[in-house]
Every structure is written in structure tokens, then in C-alpha cells.
Short mmCIF file of C-alpha atoms in Angstrom, two decimals:
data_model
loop_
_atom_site.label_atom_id
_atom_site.label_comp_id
_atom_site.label_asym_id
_atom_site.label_seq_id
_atom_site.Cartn_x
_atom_site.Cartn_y
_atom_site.Cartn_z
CA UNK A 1096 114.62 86.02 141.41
CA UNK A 1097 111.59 84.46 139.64
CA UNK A 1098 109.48 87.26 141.05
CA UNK A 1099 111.99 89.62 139.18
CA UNK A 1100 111.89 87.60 135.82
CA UNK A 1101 108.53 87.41 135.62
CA UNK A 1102 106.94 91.41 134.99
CA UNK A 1103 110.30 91.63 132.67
CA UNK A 1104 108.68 88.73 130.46
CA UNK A 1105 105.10 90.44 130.83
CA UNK A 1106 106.54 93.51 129.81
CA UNK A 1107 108.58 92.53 127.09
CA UNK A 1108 105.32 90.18 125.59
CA UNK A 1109 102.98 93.58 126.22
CA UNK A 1110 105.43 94.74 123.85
CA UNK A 1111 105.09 92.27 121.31
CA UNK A 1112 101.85 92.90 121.38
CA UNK A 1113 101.86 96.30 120.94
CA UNK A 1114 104.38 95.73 117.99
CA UNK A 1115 102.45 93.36 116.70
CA UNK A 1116 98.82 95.60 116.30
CA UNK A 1117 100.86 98.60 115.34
CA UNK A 1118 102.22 96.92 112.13
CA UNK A 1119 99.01 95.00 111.56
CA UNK A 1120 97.62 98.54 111.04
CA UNK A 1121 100.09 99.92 108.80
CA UNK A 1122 103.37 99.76 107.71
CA UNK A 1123 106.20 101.72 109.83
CA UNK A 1124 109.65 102.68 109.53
CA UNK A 1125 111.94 101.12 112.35
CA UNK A 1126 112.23 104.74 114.18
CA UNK A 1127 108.26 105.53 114.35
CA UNK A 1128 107.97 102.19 116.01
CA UNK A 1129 110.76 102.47 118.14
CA UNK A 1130 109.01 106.34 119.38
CA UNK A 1131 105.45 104.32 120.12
CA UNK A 1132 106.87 101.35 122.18
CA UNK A 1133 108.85 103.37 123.85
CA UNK A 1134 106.31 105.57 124.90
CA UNK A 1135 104.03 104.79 128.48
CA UNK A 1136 101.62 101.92 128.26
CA UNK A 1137 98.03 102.95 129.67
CA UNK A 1138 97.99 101.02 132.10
CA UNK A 1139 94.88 99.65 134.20
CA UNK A 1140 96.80 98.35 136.66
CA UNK A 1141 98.40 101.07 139.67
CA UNK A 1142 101.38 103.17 138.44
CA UNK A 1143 103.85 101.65 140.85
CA UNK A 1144 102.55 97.93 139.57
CA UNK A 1145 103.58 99.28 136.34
CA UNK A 1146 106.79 97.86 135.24
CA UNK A 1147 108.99 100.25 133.48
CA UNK A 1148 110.02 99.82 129.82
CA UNK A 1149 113.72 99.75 129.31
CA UNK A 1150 116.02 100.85 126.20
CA UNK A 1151 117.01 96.81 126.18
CA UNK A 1152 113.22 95.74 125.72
CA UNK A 1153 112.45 98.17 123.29
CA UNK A 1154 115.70 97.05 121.44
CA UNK A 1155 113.89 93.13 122.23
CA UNK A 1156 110.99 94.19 120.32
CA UNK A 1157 112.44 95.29 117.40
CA UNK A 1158 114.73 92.70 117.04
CA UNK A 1159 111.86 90.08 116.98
CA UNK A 1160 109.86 91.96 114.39
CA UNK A 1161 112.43 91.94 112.27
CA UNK A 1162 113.17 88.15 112.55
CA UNK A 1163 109.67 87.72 112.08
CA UNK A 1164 110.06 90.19 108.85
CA UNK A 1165 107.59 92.52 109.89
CA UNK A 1166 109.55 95.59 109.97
CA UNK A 1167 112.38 96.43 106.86
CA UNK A 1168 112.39 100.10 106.01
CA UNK A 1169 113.63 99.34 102.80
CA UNK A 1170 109.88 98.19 101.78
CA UNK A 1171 108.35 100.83 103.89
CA UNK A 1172 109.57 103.11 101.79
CA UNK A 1173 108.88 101.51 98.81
CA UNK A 1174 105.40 101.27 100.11
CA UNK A 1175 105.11 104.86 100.86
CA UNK A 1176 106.45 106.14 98.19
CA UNK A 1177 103.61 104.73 96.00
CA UNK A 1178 101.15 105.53 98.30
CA UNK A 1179 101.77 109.20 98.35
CA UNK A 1180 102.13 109.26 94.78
CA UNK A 1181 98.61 107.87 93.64
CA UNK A 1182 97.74 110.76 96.36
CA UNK A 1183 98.99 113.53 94.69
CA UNK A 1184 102.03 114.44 96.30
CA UNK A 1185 105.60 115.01 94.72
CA UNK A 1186 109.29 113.46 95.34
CA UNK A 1187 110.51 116.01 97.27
CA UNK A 1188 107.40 116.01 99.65
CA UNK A 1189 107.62 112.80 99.63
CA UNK A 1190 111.43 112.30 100.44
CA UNK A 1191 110.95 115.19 103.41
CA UNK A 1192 108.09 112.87 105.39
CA UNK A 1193 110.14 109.54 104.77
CA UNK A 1194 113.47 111.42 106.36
CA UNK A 1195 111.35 112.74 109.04
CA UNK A 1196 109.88 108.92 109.73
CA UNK A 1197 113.20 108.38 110.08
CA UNK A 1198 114.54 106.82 107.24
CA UNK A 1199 118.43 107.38 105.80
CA UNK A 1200 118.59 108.83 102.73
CA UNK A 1201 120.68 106.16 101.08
CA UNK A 1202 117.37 104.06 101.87
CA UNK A 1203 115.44 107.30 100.19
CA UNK A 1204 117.30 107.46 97.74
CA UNK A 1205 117.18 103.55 96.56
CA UNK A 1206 113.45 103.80 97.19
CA UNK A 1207 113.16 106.30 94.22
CA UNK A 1208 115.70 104.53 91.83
CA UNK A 1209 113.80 101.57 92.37
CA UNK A 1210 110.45 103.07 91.94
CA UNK A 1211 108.91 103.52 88.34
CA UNK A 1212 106.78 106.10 89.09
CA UNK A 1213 106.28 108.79 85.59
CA UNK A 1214 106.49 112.17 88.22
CA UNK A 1215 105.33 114.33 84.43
CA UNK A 1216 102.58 112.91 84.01
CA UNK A 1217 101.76 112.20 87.89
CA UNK A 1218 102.23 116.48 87.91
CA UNK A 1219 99.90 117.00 84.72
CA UNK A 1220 97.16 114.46 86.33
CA UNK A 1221 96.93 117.00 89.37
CA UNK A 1222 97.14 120.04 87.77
CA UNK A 1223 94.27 118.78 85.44
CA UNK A 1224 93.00 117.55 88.04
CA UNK A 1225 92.99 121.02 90.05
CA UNK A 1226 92.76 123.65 87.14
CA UNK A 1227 91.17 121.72 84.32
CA UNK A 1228 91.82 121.02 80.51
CA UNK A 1229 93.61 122.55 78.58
CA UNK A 1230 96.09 124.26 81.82
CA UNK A 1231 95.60 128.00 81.82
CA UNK A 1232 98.68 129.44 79.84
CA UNK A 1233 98.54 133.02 81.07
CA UNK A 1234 101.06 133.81 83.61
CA UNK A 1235 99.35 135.05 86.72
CA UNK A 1236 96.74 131.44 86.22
CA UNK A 1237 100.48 129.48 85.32
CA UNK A 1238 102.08 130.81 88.50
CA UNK A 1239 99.08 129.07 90.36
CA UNK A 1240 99.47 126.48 88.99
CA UNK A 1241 103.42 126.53 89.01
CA UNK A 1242 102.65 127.19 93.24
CA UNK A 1243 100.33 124.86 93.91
CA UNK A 1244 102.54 122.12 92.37
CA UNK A 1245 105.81 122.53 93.88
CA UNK A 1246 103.35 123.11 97.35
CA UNK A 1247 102.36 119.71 96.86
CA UNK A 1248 106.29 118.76 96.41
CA UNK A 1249 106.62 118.27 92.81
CA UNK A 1250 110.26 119.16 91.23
CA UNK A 1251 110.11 122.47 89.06
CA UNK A 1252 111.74 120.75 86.02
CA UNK A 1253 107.98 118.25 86.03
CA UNK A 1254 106.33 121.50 86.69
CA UNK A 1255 107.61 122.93 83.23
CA UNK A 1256 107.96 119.62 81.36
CA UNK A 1257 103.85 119.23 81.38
CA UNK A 1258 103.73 122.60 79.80
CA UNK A 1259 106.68 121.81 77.04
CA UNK A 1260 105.43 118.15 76.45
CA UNK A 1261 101.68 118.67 76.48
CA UNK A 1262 101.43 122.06 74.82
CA UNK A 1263 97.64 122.32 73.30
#
């Protein structure tokens, strides 16, 4: 019985440590770490030494990283959202890679209430950025602007507010 408690333990505390240097990298949201523990260790050992992980360690793991407060998507997304931002990408892009880390969009959408992030003038920076000062006003130069914005995942509404509020 000991013999049968014992590679459990290791397993579960190769875990941990696995957790542990995957959030001491960068932040992630509950699912992405869920997807990388749950995947095969590379393991020096033999295969059949190996013990397998199981649904309940996985469910261990995450567990004790949020008692330790290491893991609240809540913040990640806070986190991210600001990150991509100073970056140069929009809310929508930006609300697409959080739901596809996994994250509700009741947690999405509180993340951008409780942001304070100006997306106008974030979308004038870029295009300025991109295209230069003044922004070209002729339509086939707007248009590439107008693309290249709502590529990066700005809303149209920012798109035209930069050319209504910042007319030259």
C-alpha cells in the first residue's frame, strides 16, 4: 500500500512543480494550465516507471495554486488586457485570445469595465504610428488605414472617432 502511495505523491509534487515554474514565467488562465499539466511529463526515467497523471491530480494542482493565489483568471485578464493594449492590439482581438485561453466572457467582460484603457486614442497612436502625421484623408490611403486597424482588432466606431476628433 505504501509502495502505491508513494509515485502518487511524486507525481502529484512533479506537478507542483511544474505549476509552480509555469506561473513563475507568466501569468495563465486556469484552462491553459490545466492543458500543460495535463499533458506527458518528459520523463528520464523508463515509460512503464512513469506514473500516469490522473484527471484527480491535475484537479490537486490547481486547487493548491489557487490556495496559494497563484492562479485567479479574473487578474489574468486584467493583466492581459493591458498588456496587449500597450502592444497595439484592439478589444475585440483582444477579447477573441482571452476566450480562446479559456476565459468566460462574464470574466471578459468585467475585465474591460474594469479597465481604463482610452481605445481612441490607443487606435490614433497606431495608426500614427503606422501611416504617419497628419493620417492620409483620401479614401483608397483611409481604407488602409481603416483595414489595418480593425486587422489589429480595433472597433470601427475608434476607427472613425480618430478621424472626427482629430481632424487636421
Amino acid at each position: 500500500m505504501s509502495s502505491q502511495s508513494s509515485p502518487r505523491r511524486s507525481v502529484y509534487a512533479r506537478l507542483c512543480d511544474r505549476a509552480t515554474r509555469l506561473l513563475a514565467m507568466r501569468d495563465h488562465s486556469e484552462q491553459e494550465l490545466r492543458r500543460k499539466l495535463a499533458a506527458p511529463f518528459m520523463a528520464k526515467a523508463p515509460q512503464d516507471e512513469v506514473e500516469p497523471i490522473t484527471a484527480e491530480d491535475v484537479e490537486n494542482v490547481i486547487r493548491w495554486c489557487y490556495e496559494h493565489n497563484w492562479l485567479d483568471d479574473a487578474n489574468f485578464a486584467g493583466r492581459y488586457i493591458s498588456s496587449r493594449a500597450r502592444k497595439g492590439y484592439g478589444p475585440q482581438r483582444i477579447r477573441q485570445e482571452l476566450q480562446q485561453k479559456g476565459l468566460s466572457r462574464e470574466h471578459c467582460d468585467a475585465a474591460f469595465r474594469d479597465c481604463d484603457i482610452d481605445w481612441t486614442q490607443i487606435t490614433r497612436d497606431i495608426a500614427v504610428r503606422k501611416f504617419g502625421e497628419p493620417l492620409p484623408r483620401q479614401y483608397p490611403e483611409k481604407v488602409k488605414v481603416q483595414r489595418f486597424l480593425l486587422y489589429r482588432g480595433f472597433l470601427m466606431e475608434d476607427i472613425q472617432e480618430i478621424y472626427r476628433n482629430f481632424a487636421d
